[in-house]
PDB file of C-alpha atoms in Angstrom:
ATOM      1  CA  MET A 262      -4.311 -28.062  -1.348  1.00  0.00           C
ATOM      2  CA  PRO A 263      -4.940 -27.189   2.242  1.00  0.00           C
ATOM      3  CA  ARG A 264      -7.715 -23.434   3.009  1.00  0.00           C
ATOM      4  CA  ILE A 265      -8.607 -22.164   5.474  1.00  0.00           C
ATOM      5  CA  ASN A 266     -13.055 -21.068   4.729  1.00  0.00           C
ATOM      6  CA  ASN A 267     -15.125 -19.607   7.143  1.00  0.00           C
ATOM      7  CA  ARG A 268     -18.952 -18.642   8.174  1.00  0.00           C
ATOM      8  CA  ILE A 269     -18.796 -15.265   8.984  1.00  0.00           C
ATOM      9  CA  ARG A 270     -22.146 -14.446   6.387  1.00  0.00           C
ATOM     10  CA  ARG A 271     -23.737 -17.326   8.055  1.00  0.00           C
ATOM     11  CA  LEU A 272     -22.488 -15.540  11.513  1.00  0.00           C
ATOM     12  CA  ARG A 273     -23.284 -12.537  11.008  1.00  0.00           C
ATOM     13  CA  PHE A 274     -27.053 -13.467   9.952  1.00  0.00           C
ATOM     14  CA  ASP A 275     -27.296 -15.027  13.217  1.00  0.00           C
ATOM     15  CA  ASN A 276     -26.103 -12.489  14.864  1.00  0.00           C
ATOM     16  CA  ASN A 277     -28.817  -9.876  13.967  1.00  0.00           C
ATOM     17  CA  GLU A 278     -28.654  -9.389  10.003  1.00  0.00           C
ATOM     18  CA  MET A 279     -25.269  -7.577  11.318  1.00  0.00           C
ATOM     19  CA  THR A 280     -24.199  -5.963   8.387  1.00  0.00           C
ATOM     20  CA  GLN A 281     -21.159  -6.144   6.323  1.00  0.00           C
ATOM     21  CA  GLU A 282     -19.803  -2.141   7.517  1.00  0.00           C
ATOM     22  CA  ALA A 283     -21.076  -2.972  10.929  1.00  0.00           C
ATOM     23  CA  LEU A 284     -18.986  -6.103  11.236  1.00  0.00           C
ATOM     24  CA  ALA A 285     -15.449  -3.886   9.264  1.00  0.00           C
ATOM     25  CA  GLU A 286     -15.746  -0.842  12.001  1.00  0.00           C
ATOM     26  CA  ARG A 287     -15.894  -3.326  15.464  1.00  0.00           C
ATOM     27  CA  ALA A 288     -13.326  -5.569  13.932  1.00  0.00           C
ATOM     28  CA  GLY A 289     -11.315  -2.989  12.701  1.00  0.00           C
ATOM     29  CA  CYS A 290     -10.469  -3.332   9.496  1.00  0.00           C
ATOM     30  CA  THR A 291     -12.188  -2.344   5.133  1.00  0.00           C
ATOM     31  CA  ARG A 292     -15.335  -3.316   3.916  1.00  0.00           C
ATOM     32  CA  GLN A 293     -13.628  -4.357   1.238  1.00  0.00           C
ATOM     33  CA  THR A 294     -11.636  -7.263   3.232  1.00  0.00           C
ATOM     34  CA  ILE A 295     -14.847  -8.414   4.573  1.00  0.00           C
ATOM     35  CA  ILE A 296     -16.029  -8.588   1.677  1.00  0.00           C
ATOM     36  CA  ALA A 297     -12.704 -10.540   0.258  1.00  0.00           C
ATOM     37  CA  LEU A 298     -13.227 -12.789   3.341  1.00  0.00           C
ATOM     38  CA  GLU A 299     -17.088 -14.221   2.274  1.00  0.00           C
ATOM     39  CA  GLN A 300     -15.665 -14.944  -1.402  1.00  0.00           C
ATOM     40  CA  GLY A 301     -12.861 -16.367   0.019  1.00  0.00           C
ATOM     41  CA  LYS A 302      -9.843 -14.689  -1.481  1.00  0.00           C
ATOM     42  CA  TYR A 303      -8.395 -13.321   1.988  1.00  0.00           C
ATOM     43  CA  VAL A 304      -6.980 -14.816   4.789  1.00  0.00           C
ATOM     44  CA  PRO A 305      -6.538 -12.438   7.666  1.00  0.00           C
ATOM     45  CA  SER A 306      -3.724 -12.835  10.353  1.00  0.00           C
ATOM     46  CA  ILE A 307      -4.737 -14.741  13.199  1.00  0.00           C
ATOM     47  CA  GLU A 308      -5.110 -10.690  15.274  1.00  0.00           C
ATOM     48  CA  LEU A 309      -7.882 -10.418  12.345  1.00  0.00           C
ATOM     49  CA  ALA A 310      -8.925 -13.738  12.728  1.00  0.00           C
ATOM     50  CA  PHE A 311      -9.732 -13.471  16.315  1.00  0.00           C
ATOM     51  CA  LYS A 312     -11.207  -9.385  15.778  1.00  0.00           C
ATOM     52  CA  ILE A 313     -14.196 -10.603  13.768  1.00  0.00           C
ATOM     53  CA  ALA A 314     -14.850 -13.875  15.909  1.00  0.00           C
ATOM     54  CA  LYS A 315     -15.068 -11.185  18.930  1.00  0.00           C
ATOM     55  CA  ALA A 316     -16.742  -8.951  16.632  1.00  0.00           C
ATOM     56  CA  LEU A 317     -19.268 -12.047  15.496  1.00  0.00           C
ATOM     57  CA  GLY A 318     -19.441 -13.352  19.432  1.00  0.00           C
ATOM     58  CA  ALA A 319     -18.406 -16.353  18.392  1.00  0.00           C
ATOM     59  CA  LYS A 320     -15.463 -18.156  18.962  1.00  0.00           C
ATOM     60  CA  VAL A 321     -11.935 -18.255  16.043  1.00  0.00           C
ATOM     61  CA  GLU A 322     -12.804 -21.792  15.469  1.00  0.00           C
ATOM     62  CA  GLU A 323     -16.046 -21.438  14.258  1.00  0.00           C
ATOM     63  CA  VAL A 324     -15.099 -19.098  11.597  1.00  0.00           C
ATOM     64  CA  PHE A 325     -12.539 -20.373  10.588  1.00  0.00           C
ATOM     65  CA  GLN A 326     -12.032 -23.542   9.405  1.00  0.00           C
ATOM     66  CA  TYR A 327      -9.184 -25.777   8.243  1.00  0.00           C
ATOM     67  CA  GLU A 328      -9.558 -28.209   5.273  1.00  0.00           C
TER      68      GLU A 328
ATOM     69  CA  MET B  62     -15.208  13.448   7.800  1.00  0.00           C
ATOM     70  CA  SER B  63     -15.449  10.571   5.413  1.00  0.00           C
ATOM     71  CA  TYR B  64     -12.575   9.309   3.250  1.00  0.00           C
ATOM     72  CA  ASN B  65     -15.323  10.435  -0.104  1.00  0.00           C
ATOM     73  CA  GLN B  66     -14.863  14.066   1.625  1.00  0.00           C
ATOM     74  CA  ASN B  67     -11.199  13.844   2.440  1.00  0.00           C
ATOM     75  CA  ARG B  68     -10.482  12.581  -1.024  1.00  0.00           C
ATOM     76  CA  LEU B  69     -11.873  15.552  -2.624  1.00  0.00           C
ATOM     77  CA  ILE B  70     -10.743  17.658  -0.633  1.00  0.00           C
ATOM     78  CA  ARG B  71      -7.144  16.964  -0.855  1.00  0.00           C
ATOM     79  CA  LEU B  72      -8.303  17.209  -4.969  1.00  0.00           C
ATOM     80  CA  LEU B  73      -8.909  20.741  -4.305  1.00  0.00           C
ATOM     81  CA  LEU B  74      -6.676  21.372  -2.994  1.00  0.00           C
ATOM     82  CA  LEU B  75      -4.156  20.117  -5.378  1.00  0.00           C
ATOM     83  CA  ILE B  76      -5.714  21.506  -8.089  1.00  0.00           C
ATOM     84  CA  VAL B  77      -4.895  25.218  -6.580  1.00  0.00           C
ATOM     85  CA  MET B  78      -1.729  24.440  -5.329  1.00  0.00           C
ATOM     86  CA  SER B  79      -1.024  22.941  -9.191  1.00  0.00           C
ATOM     87  CA  ILE B  80      -2.360  26.510 -10.630  1.00  0.00           C
ATOM     88  CA  LEU B  81      -0.675  28.754  -8.432  1.00  0.00           C
ATOM     89  CA  GLY B  82       2.813  26.598  -8.327  1.00  0.00           C
ATOM     90  CA  GLY B  83       2.623  27.032 -12.214  1.00  0.00           C
ATOM     91  CA  TRP B  84       2.239  30.970 -12.100  1.00  0.00           C
ATOM     92  CA  ALA B  85       4.631  31.288  -9.705  1.00  0.00           C
ATOM     93  CA  ILE B  86       7.202  29.218 -12.578  1.00  0.00           C
ATOM     94  CA  VAL B  87       5.525  31.526 -14.867  1.00  0.00           C
ATOM     95  CA  SER B  88       6.431  34.716 -12.890  1.00  0.00           C
ATOM     96  CA  ASP B  89       9.918  33.909 -12.119  1.00  0.00           C
ATOM     97  CA  ASN B  90       8.145  34.013  -7.909  1.00  0.00           C
ATOM     98  CA  TRP B  91      10.525  30.845  -7.017  1.00  0.00           C
ATOM     99  CA  ILE B  92      10.022  31.946  -3.159  1.00  0.00           C
ATOM    100  CA  PHE B  93       5.868  31.322  -3.551  1.00  0.00           C
ATOM    101  CA  LEU B  94       7.804  27.116  -4.181  1.00  0.00           C
ATOM    102  CA  ILE B  95       8.420  27.116  -0.640  1.00  0.00           C
ATOM    103  CA  PRO B  96       5.304  28.113   1.155  1.00  0.00           C
ATOM    104  CA  ILE B  97       2.762  25.811  -1.996  1.00  0.00           C
ATOM    105  CA  ALA B  98       5.448  22.469  -1.112  1.00  0.00           C
ATOM    106  CA  VAL B  99       5.148  23.071   2.532  1.00  0.00           C
ATOM    107  CA  VAL B 100       1.001  23.356   2.503  1.00  0.00           C
ATOM    108  CA  LEU B 101       1.342  20.049   0.401  1.00  0.00           C
ATOM    109  CA  GLY B 102       3.591  18.320   2.563  1.00  0.00           C
ATOM    110  CA  VAL B 103       1.159  20.093   5.405  1.00  0.00           C
ATOM    111  CA  VAL B 104      -1.903  19.686   4.815  1.00  0.00           C
ATOM    112  CA  PRO B 105      -3.493  16.573   2.928  1.00  0.00           C
ATOM    113  CA  PHE B 106      -1.547  14.745   6.645  1.00  0.00           C
ATOM    114  CA  LEU B 107      -3.655  16.547   8.934  1.00  0.00           C
ATOM    115  CA  LEU B 108      -6.521  15.406   6.566  1.00  0.00           C
ATOM    116  CA  ARG B 109      -5.512  12.719   6.274  1.00  0.00           C
ATOM    117  CA  LYS B 110      -5.678  12.144  10.864  1.00  0.00           C
ATOM    118  CA  ARG B 111      -9.696  13.449  10.242  1.00  0.00           C
ATOM    119  CA  ILE B 112     -11.013  10.734   8.211  1.00  0.00           C
ATOM    120  CA  LYS B 113     -12.803   8.635  11.182  1.00  0.00           C
ATOM    121  CA  GLU B 114     -13.506   5.647   8.997  1.00  0.00           C
ATOM    122  CA  ILE B 115     -11.155   1.941   9.006  1.00  0.00           C
ATOM    123  CA  ILE B 116      -8.904   2.935   5.019  1.00  0.00           C
ATOM    124  CA  VAL B 117      -5.724   0.608   5.426  1.00  0.00           C
ATOM    125  CA  ASP B 118      -6.092  -2.382   7.442  1.00  0.00           C
ATOM    126  CA  GLU B 119      -3.670  -5.666   6.509  1.00  0.00           C
ATOM    127  CA  ARG B 120      -5.657  -7.008   3.688  1.00  0.00           C
ATOM    128  CA  VAL B 121      -4.105  -3.083   2.004  1.00  0.00           C
ATOM    129  CA  ASN B 122      -1.095  -3.524   3.068  1.00  0.00           C
ATOM    130  CA  THR B 123      -0.466  -6.597   2.256  1.00  0.00           C
ATOM    131  CA  ILE B 124      -1.493  -5.733  -1.246  1.00  0.00           C
ATOM    132  CA  ALA B 125       0.795  -2.194  -0.467  1.00  0.00           C
ATOM    133  CA  ARG B 126       3.085  -4.733  -0.232  1.00  0.00           C
ATOM    134  CA  ARG B 127       2.777  -7.445  -3.400  1.00  0.00           C
ATOM    135  CA  ALA B 128       2.328  -4.808  -5.405  1.00  0.00           C
ATOM    136  CA  SER B 129       5.792  -2.994  -4.186  1.00  0.00           C
ATOM    137  CA  ARG B 130       7.355  -6.151  -5.017  1.00  0.00           C
ATOM    138  CA  LEU B 131       6.171  -6.487  -8.036  1.00  0.00           C
ATOM    139  CA  THR B 132       7.340  -2.844  -8.726  1.00  0.00           C
ATOM    140  CA  PHE B 133      11.036  -3.909  -7.822  1.00  0.00           C
ATOM    141  CA  VAL B 134      11.466  -6.649  -9.496  1.00  0.00           C
ATOM    142  CA  VAL B 135      10.291  -5.325 -12.903  1.00  0.00           C
ATOM    143  CA  PHE B 136      12.411  -2.169 -12.683  1.00  0.00           C
ATOM    144  CA  VAL B 137      15.055  -4.212 -12.293  1.00  0.00           C
ATOM    145  CA  ILE B 138      14.365  -6.900 -14.260  1.00  0.00           C
ATOM    146  CA  LEU B 139      14.136  -3.698 -17.042  1.00  0.00           C
ATOM    147  CA  ALA B 140      16.737  -1.187 -15.853  1.00  0.00           C
ATOM    148  CA  VAL B 141      19.650  -4.384 -16.263  1.00  0.00           C
ATOM    149  CA  VAL B 142      18.228  -5.365 -19.809  1.00  0.00           C
ATOM    150  CA  THR B 143      17.689  -1.817 -21.755  1.00  0.00           C
ATOM    151  CA  GLY B 144      20.272  -0.373 -20.144  1.00  0.00           C
ATOM    152  CA  SER B 145      23.432  -3.577 -21.050  1.00  0.00           C
ATOM    153  CA  VAL B 146      21.545  -3.091 -24.455  1.00  0.00           C
ATOM    154  CA  LEU B 147      22.174   0.380 -24.049  1.00  0.00           C
ATOM    155  CA  ILE B 148      25.846   0.441 -23.200  1.00  0.00           C
ATOM    156  CA  TYR B 149      26.396  -2.526 -25.920  1.00  0.00           C
ATOM    157  CA  LEU B 150      24.787   0.249 -28.273  1.00  0.00           C
ATOM    158  CA  GLY B 151      26.953   2.337 -27.009  1.00  0.00           C
ATOM    159  CA  LYS B 152      30.452   1.167 -26.410  1.00  0.00           C
ATOM    160  CA  GLU B 153      32.510   2.691 -28.935  1.00  0.00           C
ATOM    161  CA  ASP B 154      31.768   6.293 -28.879  1.00  0.00           C
ATOM    162  CA  HIS B 155      30.567   6.227 -25.031  1.00  0.00           C
ATOM    163  CA  ASP B 156      27.949   8.751 -25.773  1.00  0.00           C
ATOM    164  CA  LEU B 157      24.561   9.573 -24.174  1.00  0.00           C
ATOM    165  CA  THR B 158      23.562   6.139 -24.754  1.00  0.00           C
ATOM    166  CA  PHE B 159      26.309   5.036 -22.891  1.00  0.00           C
ATOM    167  CA  ASN B 160      25.612   6.494 -19.908  1.00  0.00           C
ATOM    168  CA  ILE B 161      22.241   6.261 -19.510  1.00  0.00           C
ATOM    169  CA  GLY B 162      23.045   2.594 -20.195  1.00  0.00           C
ATOM    170  CA  LEU B 163      25.526   2.954 -17.140  1.00  0.00           C
ATOM    171  CA  THR B 164      23.186   4.667 -14.770  1.00  0.00           C
ATOM    172  CA  LEU B 165      19.780   2.146 -15.413  1.00  0.00           C
ATOM    173  CA  ASN B 166      22.306  -0.684 -14.625  1.00  0.00           C
ATOM    174  CA  PHE B 167      23.554   1.614 -11.597  1.00  0.00           C
ATOM    175  CA  ALA B 168      20.561   2.628 -10.334  1.00  0.00           C
ATOM    176  CA  ALA B 169      19.352  -1.435 -10.511  1.00  0.00           C
ATOM    177  CA  CYS B 170      22.935  -2.598  -8.254  1.00  0.00           C
ATOM    178  CA  ALA B 171      21.447   0.567  -6.323  1.00  0.00           C
ATOM    179  CA  LEU B 172      18.272  -0.969  -6.073  1.00  0.00           C
ATOM    180  CA  MET B 173      18.493  -4.112  -4.951  1.00  0.00           C
ATOM    181  CA  LEU B 174      21.177  -3.354  -2.612  1.00  0.00           C
ATOM    182  CA  PHE B 175      19.480  -0.918  -0.794  1.00  0.00           C
ATOM    183  CA  TYR B 176      16.699  -3.927  -0.464  1.00  0.00           C
ATOM    184  CA  TRP B 177      18.689  -6.083   1.027  1.00  0.00           C
ATOM    185  CA  ALA B 178      19.386  -3.771   3.852  1.00  0.00           C
ATOM    186  CA  ALA B 179      16.126  -3.138   4.027  1.00  0.00           C
ATOM    187  CA  TYR B 180      15.424  -7.179   3.885  1.00  0.00           C
ATOM    188  CA  PHE B 181      18.648  -7.468   6.820  1.00  0.00           C
ATOM    189  CA  TYR B 182      17.145  -4.693   8.445  1.00  0.00           C
ATOM    190  CA  TYR B 183      13.376  -6.362   9.463  1.00  0.00           C
ATOM    191  CA  ASN B 184      14.719 -10.197   9.161  1.00  0.00           C
ATOM    192  CA  ARG B 185      16.619  -8.415  12.706  1.00  0.00           C
ATOM    193  CA  LYS B 186      13.511  -6.360  13.954  1.00  0.00           C
ATOM    194  CA  LEU B 187      11.688  -9.142  12.988  1.00  0.00           C
ATOM    195  CA  GLY B 188      13.370 -11.986  15.059  1.00  0.00           C
ATOM    196  CA  GLY B 189      14.894 -13.843  12.318  1.00  0.00           C
ATOM    197  CA  LYS B 190      18.705 -13.511  14.658  1.00  0.00           C
ATOM    198  CA  GLU B 191      19.966 -16.730  16.540  1.00  0.00           C
TER     199      GLU B 191
END
């Protein structure tokens, strides 16, 4: 089954070890959502995916990959 | 104001208002229930607006949507099955059992009708109409 993977954890650490709290605040979601995303338990909407990519200073396809 | 502070204040408010409400009922001062109801309706709403941190996002909405759907399905199935059994058990006398069964089945029907009305509305609103 195809799934969407992400590199949020990796990119957080590349961004001066940004905390989940800080990323959540910048992306406009809860910390629990960031945790769920990093664990691969939740797939975000396109809007949230773009917000997270912007908060991490990356392109959306650098953060999320469809396999 | 943080979410935890907000939750604590709302809990304390609920306790105080419950005590006052209980006192109003016991002492037959029914008129006091009106301001209590107003306070319980308005204050939590105003308090919620003071929360700075994000407490609801799309994941929370997704969870709420799935939980609502599951609750709806489980309730309708249980109401129809239980209601039908009660109608069958009380069909001779048309007693309280029969009426409870009818009420449960009508409640399930009303809920399904409301669901389809809401589905139709959102389908049009979100562009399902050609």
